mmCIF file of C-alpha atoms (C1' of nucleotides) in Angstrom:
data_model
loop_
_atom_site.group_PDB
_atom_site.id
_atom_site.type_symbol
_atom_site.label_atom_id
_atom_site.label_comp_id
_atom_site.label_asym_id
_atom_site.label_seq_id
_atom_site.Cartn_x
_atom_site.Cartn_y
_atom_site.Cartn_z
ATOM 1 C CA UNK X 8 105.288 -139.607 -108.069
ATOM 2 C CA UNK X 9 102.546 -137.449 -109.750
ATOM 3 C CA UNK X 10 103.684 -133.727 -110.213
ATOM 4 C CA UNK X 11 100.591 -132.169 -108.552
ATOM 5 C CA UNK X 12 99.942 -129.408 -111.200
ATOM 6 C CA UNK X 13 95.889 -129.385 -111.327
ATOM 7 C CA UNK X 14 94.741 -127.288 -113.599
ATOM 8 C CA UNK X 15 91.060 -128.721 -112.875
ATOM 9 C CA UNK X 16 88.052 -128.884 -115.006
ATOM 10 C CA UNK X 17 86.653 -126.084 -113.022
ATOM 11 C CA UNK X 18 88.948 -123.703 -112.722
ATOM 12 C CA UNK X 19 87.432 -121.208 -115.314
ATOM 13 C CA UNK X 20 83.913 -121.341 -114.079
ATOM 14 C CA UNK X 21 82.555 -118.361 -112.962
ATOM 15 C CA UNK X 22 81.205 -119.606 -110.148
ATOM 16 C CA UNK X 23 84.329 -120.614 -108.988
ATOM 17 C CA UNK X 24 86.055 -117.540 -110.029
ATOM 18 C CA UNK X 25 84.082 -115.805 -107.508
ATOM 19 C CA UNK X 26 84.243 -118.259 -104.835
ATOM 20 C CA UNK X 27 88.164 -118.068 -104.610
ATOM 21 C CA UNK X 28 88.380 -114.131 -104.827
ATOM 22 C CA UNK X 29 86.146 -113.619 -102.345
ATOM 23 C CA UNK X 30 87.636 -116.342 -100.304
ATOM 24 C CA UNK X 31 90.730 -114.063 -101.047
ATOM 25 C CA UNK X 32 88.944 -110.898 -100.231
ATOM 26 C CA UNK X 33 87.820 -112.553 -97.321
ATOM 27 C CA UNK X 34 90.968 -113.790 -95.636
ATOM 28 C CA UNK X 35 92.361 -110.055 -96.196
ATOM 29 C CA UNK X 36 89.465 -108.378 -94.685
ATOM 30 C CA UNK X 37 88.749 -110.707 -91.402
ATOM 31 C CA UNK X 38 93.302 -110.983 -91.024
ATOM 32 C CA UNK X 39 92.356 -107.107 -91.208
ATOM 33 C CA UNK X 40 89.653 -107.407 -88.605
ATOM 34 C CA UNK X 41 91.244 -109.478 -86.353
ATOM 35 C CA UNK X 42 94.800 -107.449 -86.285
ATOM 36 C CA UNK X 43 92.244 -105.535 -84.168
ATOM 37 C CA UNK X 44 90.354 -107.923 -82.787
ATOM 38 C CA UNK X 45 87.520 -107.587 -84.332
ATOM 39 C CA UNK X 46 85.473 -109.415 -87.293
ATOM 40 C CA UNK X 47 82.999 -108.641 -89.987
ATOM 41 C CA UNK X 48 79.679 -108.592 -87.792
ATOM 42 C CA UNK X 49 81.812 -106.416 -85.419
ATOM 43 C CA UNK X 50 82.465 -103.725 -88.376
ATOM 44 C CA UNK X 51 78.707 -104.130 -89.812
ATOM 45 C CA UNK X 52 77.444 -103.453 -86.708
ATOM 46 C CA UNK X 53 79.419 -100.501 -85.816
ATOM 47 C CA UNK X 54 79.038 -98.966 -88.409
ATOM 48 C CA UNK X 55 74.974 -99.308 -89.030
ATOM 49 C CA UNK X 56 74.588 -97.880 -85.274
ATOM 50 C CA UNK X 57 76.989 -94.866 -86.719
ATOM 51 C CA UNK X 58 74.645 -94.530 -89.656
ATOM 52 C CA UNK X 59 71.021 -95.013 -88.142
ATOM 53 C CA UNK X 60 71.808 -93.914 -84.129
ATOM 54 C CA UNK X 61 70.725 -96.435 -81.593
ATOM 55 C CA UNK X 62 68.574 -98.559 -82.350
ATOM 56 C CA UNK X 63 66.625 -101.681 -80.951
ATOM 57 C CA UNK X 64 68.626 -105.022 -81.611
ATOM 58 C CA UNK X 65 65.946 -105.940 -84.104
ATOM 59 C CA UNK X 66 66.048 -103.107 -86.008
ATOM 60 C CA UNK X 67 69.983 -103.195 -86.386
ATOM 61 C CA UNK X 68 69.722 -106.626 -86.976
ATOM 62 C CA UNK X 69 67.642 -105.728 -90.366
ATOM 63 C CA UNK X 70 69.397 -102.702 -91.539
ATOM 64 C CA UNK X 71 72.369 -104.452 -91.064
ATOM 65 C CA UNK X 72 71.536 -107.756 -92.384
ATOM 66 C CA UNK X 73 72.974 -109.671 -89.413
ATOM 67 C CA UNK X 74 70.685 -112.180 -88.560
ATOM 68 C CA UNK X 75 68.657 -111.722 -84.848
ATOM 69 C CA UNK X 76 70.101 -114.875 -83.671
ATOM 70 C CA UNK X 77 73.420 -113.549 -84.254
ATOM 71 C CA UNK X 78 72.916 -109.881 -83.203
ATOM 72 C CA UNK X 79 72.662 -111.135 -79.361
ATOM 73 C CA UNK X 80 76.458 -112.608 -79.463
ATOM 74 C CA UNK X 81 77.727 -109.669 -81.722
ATOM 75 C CA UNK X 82 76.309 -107.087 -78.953
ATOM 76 C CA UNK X 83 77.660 -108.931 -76.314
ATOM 77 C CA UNK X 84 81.112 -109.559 -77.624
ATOM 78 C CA UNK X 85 81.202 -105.330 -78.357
ATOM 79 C CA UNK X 86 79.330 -104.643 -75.238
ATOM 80 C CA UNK X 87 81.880 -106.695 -73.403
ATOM 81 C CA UNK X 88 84.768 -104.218 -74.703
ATOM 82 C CA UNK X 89 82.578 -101.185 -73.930
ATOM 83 C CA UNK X 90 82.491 -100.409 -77.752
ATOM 84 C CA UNK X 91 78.388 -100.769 -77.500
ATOM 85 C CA UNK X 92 76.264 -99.867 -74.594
ATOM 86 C CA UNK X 93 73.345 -102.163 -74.116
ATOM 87 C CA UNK X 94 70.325 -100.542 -72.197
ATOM 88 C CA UNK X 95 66.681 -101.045 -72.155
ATOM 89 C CA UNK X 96 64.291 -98.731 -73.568
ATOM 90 C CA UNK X 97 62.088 -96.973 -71.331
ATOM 91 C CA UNK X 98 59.100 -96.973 -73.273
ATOM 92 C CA UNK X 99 59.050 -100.571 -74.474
ATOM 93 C CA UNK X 100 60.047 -102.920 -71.892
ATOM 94 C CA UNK X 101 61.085 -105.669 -74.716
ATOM 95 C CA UNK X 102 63.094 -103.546 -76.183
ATOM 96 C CA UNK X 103 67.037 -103.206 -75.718
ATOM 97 C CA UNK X 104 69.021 -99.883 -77.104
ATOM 98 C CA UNK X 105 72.269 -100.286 -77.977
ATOM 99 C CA UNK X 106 74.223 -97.182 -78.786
ATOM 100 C CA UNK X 107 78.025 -96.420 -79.581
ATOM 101 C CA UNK X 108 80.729 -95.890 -76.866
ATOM 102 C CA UNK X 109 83.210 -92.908 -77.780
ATOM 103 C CA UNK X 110 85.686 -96.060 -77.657
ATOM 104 C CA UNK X 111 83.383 -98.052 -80.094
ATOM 105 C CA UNK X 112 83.393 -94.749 -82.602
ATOM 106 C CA UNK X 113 87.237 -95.123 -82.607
ATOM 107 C CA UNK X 114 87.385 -98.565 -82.950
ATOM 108 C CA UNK X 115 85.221 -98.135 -86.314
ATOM 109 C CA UNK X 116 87.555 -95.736 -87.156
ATOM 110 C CA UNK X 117 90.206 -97.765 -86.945
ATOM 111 C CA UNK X 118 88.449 -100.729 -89.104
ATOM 112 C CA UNK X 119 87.317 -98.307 -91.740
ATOM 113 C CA UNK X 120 90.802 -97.762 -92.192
ATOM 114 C CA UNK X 121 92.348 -101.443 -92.215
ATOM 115 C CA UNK X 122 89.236 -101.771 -94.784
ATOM 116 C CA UNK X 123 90.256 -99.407 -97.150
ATOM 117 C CA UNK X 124 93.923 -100.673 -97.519
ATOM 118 C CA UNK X 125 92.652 -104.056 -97.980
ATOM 119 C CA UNK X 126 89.876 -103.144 -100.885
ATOM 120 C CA UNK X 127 93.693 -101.962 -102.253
ATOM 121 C CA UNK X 128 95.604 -104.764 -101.459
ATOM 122 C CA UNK X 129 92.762 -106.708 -103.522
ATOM 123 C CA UNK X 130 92.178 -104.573 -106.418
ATOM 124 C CA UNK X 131 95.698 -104.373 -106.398
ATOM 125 C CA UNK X 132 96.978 -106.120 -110.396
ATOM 126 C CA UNK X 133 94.100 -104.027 -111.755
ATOM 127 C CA UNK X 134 94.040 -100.384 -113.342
ATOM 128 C CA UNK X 135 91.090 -98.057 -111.842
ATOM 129 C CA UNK X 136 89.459 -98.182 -115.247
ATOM 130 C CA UNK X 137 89.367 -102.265 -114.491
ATOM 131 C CA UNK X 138 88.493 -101.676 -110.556
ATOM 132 C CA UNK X 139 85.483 -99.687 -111.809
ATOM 133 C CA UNK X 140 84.130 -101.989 -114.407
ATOM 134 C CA UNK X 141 84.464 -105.109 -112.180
ATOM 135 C CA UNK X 142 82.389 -103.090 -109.490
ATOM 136 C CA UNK X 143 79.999 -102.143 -112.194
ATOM 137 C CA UNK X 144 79.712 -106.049 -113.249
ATOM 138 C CA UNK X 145 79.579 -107.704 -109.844
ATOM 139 C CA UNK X 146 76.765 -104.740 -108.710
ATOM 140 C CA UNK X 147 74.584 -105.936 -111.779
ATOM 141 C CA UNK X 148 74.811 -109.673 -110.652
ATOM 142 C CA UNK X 149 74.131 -108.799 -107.055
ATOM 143 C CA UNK X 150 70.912 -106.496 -107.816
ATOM 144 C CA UNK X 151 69.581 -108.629 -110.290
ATOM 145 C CA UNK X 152 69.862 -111.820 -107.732
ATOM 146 C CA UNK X 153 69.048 -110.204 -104.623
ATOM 147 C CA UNK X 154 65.803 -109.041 -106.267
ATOM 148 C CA UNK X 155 65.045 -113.011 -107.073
ATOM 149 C CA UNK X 156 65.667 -113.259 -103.934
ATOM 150 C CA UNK X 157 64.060 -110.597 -101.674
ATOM 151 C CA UNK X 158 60.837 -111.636 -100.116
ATOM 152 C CA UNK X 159 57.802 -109.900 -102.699
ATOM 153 C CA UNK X 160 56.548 -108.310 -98.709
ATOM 154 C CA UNK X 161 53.499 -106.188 -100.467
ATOM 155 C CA UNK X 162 54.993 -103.011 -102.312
ATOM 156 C CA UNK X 163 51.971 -100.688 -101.201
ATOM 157 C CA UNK X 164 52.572 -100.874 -97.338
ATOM 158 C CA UNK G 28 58.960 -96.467 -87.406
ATOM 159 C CA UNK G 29 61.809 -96.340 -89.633
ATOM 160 C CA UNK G 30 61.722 -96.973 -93.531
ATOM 161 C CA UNK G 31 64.461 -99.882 -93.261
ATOM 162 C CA UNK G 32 66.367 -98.670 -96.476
ATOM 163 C CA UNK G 33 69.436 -99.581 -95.986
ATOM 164 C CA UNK G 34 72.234 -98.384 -98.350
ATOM 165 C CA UNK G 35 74.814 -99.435 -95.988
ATOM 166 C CA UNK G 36 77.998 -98.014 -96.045
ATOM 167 C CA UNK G 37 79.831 -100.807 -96.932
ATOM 168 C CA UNK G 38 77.404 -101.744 -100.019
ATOM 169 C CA UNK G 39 79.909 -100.954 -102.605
ATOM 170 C CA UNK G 40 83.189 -101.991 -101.625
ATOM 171 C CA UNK G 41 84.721 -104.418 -103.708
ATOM 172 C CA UNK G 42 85.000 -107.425 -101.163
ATOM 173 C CA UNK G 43 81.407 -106.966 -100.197
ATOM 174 C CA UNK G 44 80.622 -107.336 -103.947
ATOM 175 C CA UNK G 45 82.584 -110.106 -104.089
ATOM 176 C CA UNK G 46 81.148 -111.991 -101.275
ATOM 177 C CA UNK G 47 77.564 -111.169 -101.769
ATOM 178 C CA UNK G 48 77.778 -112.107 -105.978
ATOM 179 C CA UNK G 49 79.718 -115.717 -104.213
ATOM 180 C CA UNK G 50 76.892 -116.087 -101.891
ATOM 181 C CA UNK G 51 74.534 -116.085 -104.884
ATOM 182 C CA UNK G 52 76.479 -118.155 -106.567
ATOM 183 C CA UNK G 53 77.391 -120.332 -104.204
ATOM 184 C CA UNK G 54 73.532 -120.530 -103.306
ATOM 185 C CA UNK G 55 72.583 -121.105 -107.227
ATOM 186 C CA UNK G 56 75.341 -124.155 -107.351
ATOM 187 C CA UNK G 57 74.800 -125.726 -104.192
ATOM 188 C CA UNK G 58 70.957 -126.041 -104.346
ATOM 189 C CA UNK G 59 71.995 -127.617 -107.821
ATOM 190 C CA UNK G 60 73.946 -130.097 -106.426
ATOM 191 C CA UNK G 61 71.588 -130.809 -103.579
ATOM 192 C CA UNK G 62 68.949 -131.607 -106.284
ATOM 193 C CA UNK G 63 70.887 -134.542 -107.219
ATOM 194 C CA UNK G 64 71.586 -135.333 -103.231
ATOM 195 C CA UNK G 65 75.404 -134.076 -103.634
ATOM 196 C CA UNK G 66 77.754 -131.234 -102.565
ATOM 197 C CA UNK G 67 80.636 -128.970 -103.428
ATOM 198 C CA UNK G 68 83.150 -131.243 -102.475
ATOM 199 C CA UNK G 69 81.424 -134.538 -103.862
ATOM 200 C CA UNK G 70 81.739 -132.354 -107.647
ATOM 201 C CA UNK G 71 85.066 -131.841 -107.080
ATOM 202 C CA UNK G 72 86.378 -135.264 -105.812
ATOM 203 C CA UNK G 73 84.098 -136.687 -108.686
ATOM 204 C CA UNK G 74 85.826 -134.665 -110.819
ATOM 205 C CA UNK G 75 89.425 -134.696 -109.931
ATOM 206 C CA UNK G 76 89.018 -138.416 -109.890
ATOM 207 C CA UNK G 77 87.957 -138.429 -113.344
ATOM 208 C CA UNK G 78 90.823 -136.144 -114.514
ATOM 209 C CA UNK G 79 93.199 -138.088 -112.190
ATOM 210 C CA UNK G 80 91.828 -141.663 -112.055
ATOM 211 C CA UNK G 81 92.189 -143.686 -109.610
ATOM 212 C CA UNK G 82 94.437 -142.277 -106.909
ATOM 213 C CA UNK G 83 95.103 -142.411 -102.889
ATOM 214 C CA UNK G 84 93.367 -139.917 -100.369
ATOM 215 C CA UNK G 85 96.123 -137.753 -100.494
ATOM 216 C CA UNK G 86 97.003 -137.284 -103.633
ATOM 217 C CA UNK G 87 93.489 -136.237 -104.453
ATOM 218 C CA UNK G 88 92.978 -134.023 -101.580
ATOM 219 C CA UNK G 89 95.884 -132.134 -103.269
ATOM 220 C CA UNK G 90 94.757 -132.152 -106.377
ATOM 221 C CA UNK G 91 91.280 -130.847 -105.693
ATOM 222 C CA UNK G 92 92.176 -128.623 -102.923
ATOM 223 C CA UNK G 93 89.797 -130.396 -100.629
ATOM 224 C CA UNK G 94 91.739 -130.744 -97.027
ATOM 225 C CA UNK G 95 92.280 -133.821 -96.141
ATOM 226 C CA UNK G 96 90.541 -134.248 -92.816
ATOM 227 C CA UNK G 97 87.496 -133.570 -95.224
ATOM 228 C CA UNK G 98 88.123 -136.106 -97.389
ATOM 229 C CA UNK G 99 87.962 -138.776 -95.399
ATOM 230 C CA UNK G 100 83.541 -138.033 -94.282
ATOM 231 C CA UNK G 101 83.211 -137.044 -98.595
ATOM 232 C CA UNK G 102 84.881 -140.297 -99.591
ATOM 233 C CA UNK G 103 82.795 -141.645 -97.055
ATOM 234 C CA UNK G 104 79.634 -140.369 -98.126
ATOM 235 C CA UNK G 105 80.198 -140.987 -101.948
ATOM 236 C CA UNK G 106 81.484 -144.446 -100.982
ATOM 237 C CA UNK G 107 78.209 -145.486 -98.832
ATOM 238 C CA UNK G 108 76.368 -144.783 -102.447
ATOM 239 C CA UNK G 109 78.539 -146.801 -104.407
ATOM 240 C CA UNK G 110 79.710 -143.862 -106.429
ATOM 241 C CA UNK G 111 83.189 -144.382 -105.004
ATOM 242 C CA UNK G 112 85.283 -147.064 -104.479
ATOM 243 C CA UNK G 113 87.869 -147.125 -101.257
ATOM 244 C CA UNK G 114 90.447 -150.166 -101.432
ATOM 245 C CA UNK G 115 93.515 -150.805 -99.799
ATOM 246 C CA UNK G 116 96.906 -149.887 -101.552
ATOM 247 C CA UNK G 117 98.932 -153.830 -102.004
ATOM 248 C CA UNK G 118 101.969 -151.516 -102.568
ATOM 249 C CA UNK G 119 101.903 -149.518 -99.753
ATOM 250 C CA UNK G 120 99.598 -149.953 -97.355
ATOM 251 C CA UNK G 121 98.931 -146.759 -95.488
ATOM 252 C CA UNK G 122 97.356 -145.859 -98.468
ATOM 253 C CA UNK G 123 93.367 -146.146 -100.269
ATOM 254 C CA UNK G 124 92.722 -145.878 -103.796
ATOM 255 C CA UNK G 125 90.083 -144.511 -104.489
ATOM 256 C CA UNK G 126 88.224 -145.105 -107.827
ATOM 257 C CA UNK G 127 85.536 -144.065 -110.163
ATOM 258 C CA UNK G 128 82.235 -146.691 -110.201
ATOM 259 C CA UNK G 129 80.171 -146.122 -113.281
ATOM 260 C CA UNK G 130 77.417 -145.542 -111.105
ATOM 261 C CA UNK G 131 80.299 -141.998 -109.833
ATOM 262 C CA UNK G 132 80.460 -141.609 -113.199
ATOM 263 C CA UNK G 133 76.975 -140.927 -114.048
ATOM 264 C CA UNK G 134 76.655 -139.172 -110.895
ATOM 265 C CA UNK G 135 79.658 -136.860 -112.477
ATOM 266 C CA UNK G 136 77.761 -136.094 -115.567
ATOM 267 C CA UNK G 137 74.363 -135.278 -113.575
ATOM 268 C CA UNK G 138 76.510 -132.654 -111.625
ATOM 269 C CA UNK G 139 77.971 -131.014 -114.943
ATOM 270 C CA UNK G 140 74.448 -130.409 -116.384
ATOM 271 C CA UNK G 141 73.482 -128.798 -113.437
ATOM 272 C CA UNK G 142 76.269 -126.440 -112.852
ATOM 273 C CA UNK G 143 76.527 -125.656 -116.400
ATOM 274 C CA UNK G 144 72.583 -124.308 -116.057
ATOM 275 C CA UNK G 145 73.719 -122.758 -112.717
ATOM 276 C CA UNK G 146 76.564 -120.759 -114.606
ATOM 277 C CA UNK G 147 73.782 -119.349 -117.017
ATOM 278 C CA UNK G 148 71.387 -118.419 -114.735
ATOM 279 C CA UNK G 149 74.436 -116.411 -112.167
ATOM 280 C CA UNK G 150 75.563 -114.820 -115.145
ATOM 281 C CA UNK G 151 72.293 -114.135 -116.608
ATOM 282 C CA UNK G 152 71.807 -110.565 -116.610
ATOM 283 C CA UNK G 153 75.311 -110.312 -118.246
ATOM 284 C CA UNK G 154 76.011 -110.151 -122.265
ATOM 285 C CA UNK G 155 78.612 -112.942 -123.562
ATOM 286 C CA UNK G 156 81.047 -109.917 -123.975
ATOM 287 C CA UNK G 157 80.453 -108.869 -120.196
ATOM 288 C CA UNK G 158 80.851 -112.168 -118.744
ATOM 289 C CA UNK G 159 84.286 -112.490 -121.021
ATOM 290 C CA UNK G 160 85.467 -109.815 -119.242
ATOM 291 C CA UNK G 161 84.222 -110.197 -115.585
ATOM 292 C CA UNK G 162 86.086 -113.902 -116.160
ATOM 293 C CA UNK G 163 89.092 -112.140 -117.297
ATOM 294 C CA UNK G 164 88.913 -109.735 -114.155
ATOM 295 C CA UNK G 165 88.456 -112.922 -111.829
ATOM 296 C CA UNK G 166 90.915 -114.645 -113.507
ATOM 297 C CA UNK G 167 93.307 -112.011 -112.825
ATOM 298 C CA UNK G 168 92.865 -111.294 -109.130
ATOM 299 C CA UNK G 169 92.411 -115.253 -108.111
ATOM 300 C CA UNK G 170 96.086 -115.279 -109.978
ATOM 301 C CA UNK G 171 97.293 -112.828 -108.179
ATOM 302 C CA UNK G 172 96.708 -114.021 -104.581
ATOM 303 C CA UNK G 173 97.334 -117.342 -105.489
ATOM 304 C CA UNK G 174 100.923 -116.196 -105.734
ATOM 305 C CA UNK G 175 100.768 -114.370 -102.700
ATOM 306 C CA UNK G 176 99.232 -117.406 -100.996
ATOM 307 C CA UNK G 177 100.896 -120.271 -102.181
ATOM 308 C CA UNK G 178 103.361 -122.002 -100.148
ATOM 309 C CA UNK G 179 107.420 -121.022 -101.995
ATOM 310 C CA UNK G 180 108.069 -124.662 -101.561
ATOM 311 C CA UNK G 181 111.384 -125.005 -103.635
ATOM 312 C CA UNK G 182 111.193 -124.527 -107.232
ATOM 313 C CA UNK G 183 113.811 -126.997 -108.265
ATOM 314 C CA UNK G 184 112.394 -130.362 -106.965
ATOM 315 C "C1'" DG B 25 40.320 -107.855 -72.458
ATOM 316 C "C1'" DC B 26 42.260 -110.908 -76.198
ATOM 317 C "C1'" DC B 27 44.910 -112.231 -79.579
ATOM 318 C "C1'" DC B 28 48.577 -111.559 -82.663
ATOM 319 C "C1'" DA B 29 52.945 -109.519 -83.700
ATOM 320 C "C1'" DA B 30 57.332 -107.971 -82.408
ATOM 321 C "C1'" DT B 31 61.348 -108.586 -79.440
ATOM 322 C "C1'" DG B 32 65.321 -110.701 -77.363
ATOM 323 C "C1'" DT B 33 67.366 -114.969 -76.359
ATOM 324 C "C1'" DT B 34 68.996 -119.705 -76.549
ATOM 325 C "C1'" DT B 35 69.986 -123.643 -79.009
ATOM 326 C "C1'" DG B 36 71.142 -125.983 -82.875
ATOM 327 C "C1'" DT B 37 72.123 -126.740 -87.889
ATOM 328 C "C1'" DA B 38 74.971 -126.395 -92.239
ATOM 329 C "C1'" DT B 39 78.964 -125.286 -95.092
ATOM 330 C "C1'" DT B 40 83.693 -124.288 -95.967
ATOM 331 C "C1'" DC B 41 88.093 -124.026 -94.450
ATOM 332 C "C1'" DC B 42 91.513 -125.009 -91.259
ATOM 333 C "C1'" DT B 43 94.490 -126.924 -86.894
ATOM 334 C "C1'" DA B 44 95.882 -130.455 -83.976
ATOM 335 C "C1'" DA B 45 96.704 -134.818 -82.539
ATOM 336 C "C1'" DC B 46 97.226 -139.822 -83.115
ATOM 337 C "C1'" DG B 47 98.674 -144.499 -84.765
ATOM 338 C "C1'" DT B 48 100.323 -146.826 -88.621
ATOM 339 C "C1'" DT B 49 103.393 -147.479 -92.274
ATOM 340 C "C1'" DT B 50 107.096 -146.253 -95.355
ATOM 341 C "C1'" DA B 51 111.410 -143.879 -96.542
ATOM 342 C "C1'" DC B 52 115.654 -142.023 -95.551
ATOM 343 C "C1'" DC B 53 120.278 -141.776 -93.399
ATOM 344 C "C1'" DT B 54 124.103 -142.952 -91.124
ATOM 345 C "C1'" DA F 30 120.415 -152.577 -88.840
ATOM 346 C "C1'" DG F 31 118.610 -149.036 -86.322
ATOM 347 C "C1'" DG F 32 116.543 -144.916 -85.580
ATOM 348 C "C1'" DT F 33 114.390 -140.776 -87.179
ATOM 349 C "C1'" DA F 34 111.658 -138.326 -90.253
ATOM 350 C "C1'" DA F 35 107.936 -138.117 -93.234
ATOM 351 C "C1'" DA F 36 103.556 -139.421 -95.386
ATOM 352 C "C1'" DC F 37 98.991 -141.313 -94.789
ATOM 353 C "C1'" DG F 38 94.369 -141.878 -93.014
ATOM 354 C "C1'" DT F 39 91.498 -140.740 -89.350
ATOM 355 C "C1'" DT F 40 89.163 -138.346 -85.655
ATOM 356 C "C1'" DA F 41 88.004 -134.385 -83.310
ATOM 357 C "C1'" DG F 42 87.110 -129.771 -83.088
ATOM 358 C "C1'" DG F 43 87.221 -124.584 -83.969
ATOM 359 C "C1'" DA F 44 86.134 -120.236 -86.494
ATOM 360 C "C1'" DA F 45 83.148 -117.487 -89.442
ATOM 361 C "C1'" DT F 46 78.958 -116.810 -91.801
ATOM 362 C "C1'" DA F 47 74.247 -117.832 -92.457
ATOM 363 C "C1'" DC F 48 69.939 -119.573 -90.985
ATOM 364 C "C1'" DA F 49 65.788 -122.183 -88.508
ATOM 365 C "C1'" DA F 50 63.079 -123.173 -84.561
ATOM 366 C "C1'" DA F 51 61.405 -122.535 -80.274
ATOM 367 C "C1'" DC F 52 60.358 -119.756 -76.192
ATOM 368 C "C1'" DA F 53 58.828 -116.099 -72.823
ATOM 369 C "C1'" DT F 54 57.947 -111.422 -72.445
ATOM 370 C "C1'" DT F 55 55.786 -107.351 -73.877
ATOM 371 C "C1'" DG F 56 52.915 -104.077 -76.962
ATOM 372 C "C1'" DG F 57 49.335 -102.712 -79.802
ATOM 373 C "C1'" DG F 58 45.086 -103.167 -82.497
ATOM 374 C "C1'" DC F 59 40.541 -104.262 -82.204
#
DNA sequence: GCCCAATGTTTGTATTCCTAACGTTTACCT
DNA sequence: AGGTAAACGTTAGGAATACAAACATTGGGC
């Protein structure tokens, strides 16, 4: 009966705006992911133990900005495919260390690379000149809000 | 030990832009909302039913995107505070209409205010020229994977 | 030696989006 | 008319991301 066209009140926001491409940008990345079996925490976590070396579980868990109580299933679910080696460290007994497999390495290689044809398959109806100035925009909003957000922790330490 | 800077890796691709700029926003608009005791979805079905009037479940679960197995706890929820009204279709009667109280109304208004302040304070460290075009960029890209998306479902009908 | 902090872990919450199944009711088709 | 297909409302649950709270173990500062 109705003809379902909903051009709703909100469309224009720019709130919403952002919530529907990244929910765009997010369905390409994680169908990227998963085509080899993997998801986002996976890649994050990869590739901060590629970047810092291993590392305790806390540590990753904070240059990585996976939450602790999520770090313990990530590991697991990458230890389980022998992409991460859990082992405990020697000189602090609560510690684990959890280091890159050879096997893990190539499996970040392999997500780098489904990564970078998505950030493509996204930016895709816009020039480079636009690709650049909406990366330019978006970086402003995130530095300015993740700096209201940040905890103050005492600048001196 | 180590200096926890983190300029991850990842930090300036496009979809982590995207999703971390939607987290803040999504953040900014949804502790809005919860100020006034409501939600994403109650906006939305406020609003659609505004737009639409009075209508059954499934018509407005198309209208405002929100999936219908979720619109039966929001109707719920907006209906247990009388800002909603659920009655039985005489015509056909698998179907509820669902309507606007004045109390919904009011409600509806309360929600605009806020998210109007929220879109000022997300865009904040923007000029009016910079948010034009970060809308336009938005615009562009949630057009363009709509398409992609969207179900062909026949174009004559 | 004590106390506090850090660590790893488990459990549970919330939101958004989505799938699947089910019973009821209506519509269509022959 | 009869039978099948479709729409509707509902319930239940899963996946991904993000977070809070509690807990036992262990280390380190004092």
């Amino acid at each position: 009966m109705e003809s379902e066209e909903t051009p709703a009140r909100w469309e224009g926001l720019p709130s919403w705006l952002l919530s529907q491409t990244a929910h765009h940008a997010h369905r390409l990345v994680s169908d990227g992911f998963s085509s080899v079996g993997a998801r986002g925490y996976h890649y994050r976590l990869l590739a901060t133990l590629e970047e810092s070396g291993p590392a305790s579980q806390a540590a990753l868990g904070r240059r990585s900005g996976i939450h602790l109580s999520d770090m313990v299933a990530t590991i697991n679910e990458l230890a389980d495919r022998e992409l991460v080696e859990r082992a405990p460290d020697p000189s602090d007994r609560r510690r684990n260390i959890i280091s890159l497999t050879s096997a893990g390495k190539r499996q970040l290689r392999r997500l780098e690379k489904r990564l970078a044809e998505c950030q493509d398959e996204l930016l895709a109806p816009l020039s480079p000149e636009e690709r650049q100035r909406l990366a330019e925009l978006l970086s402003r909003l995130r530095d300015h809000h993740d700096r209201r957000t940040r905890i103050p922790e005492e600048p001196g330490r």
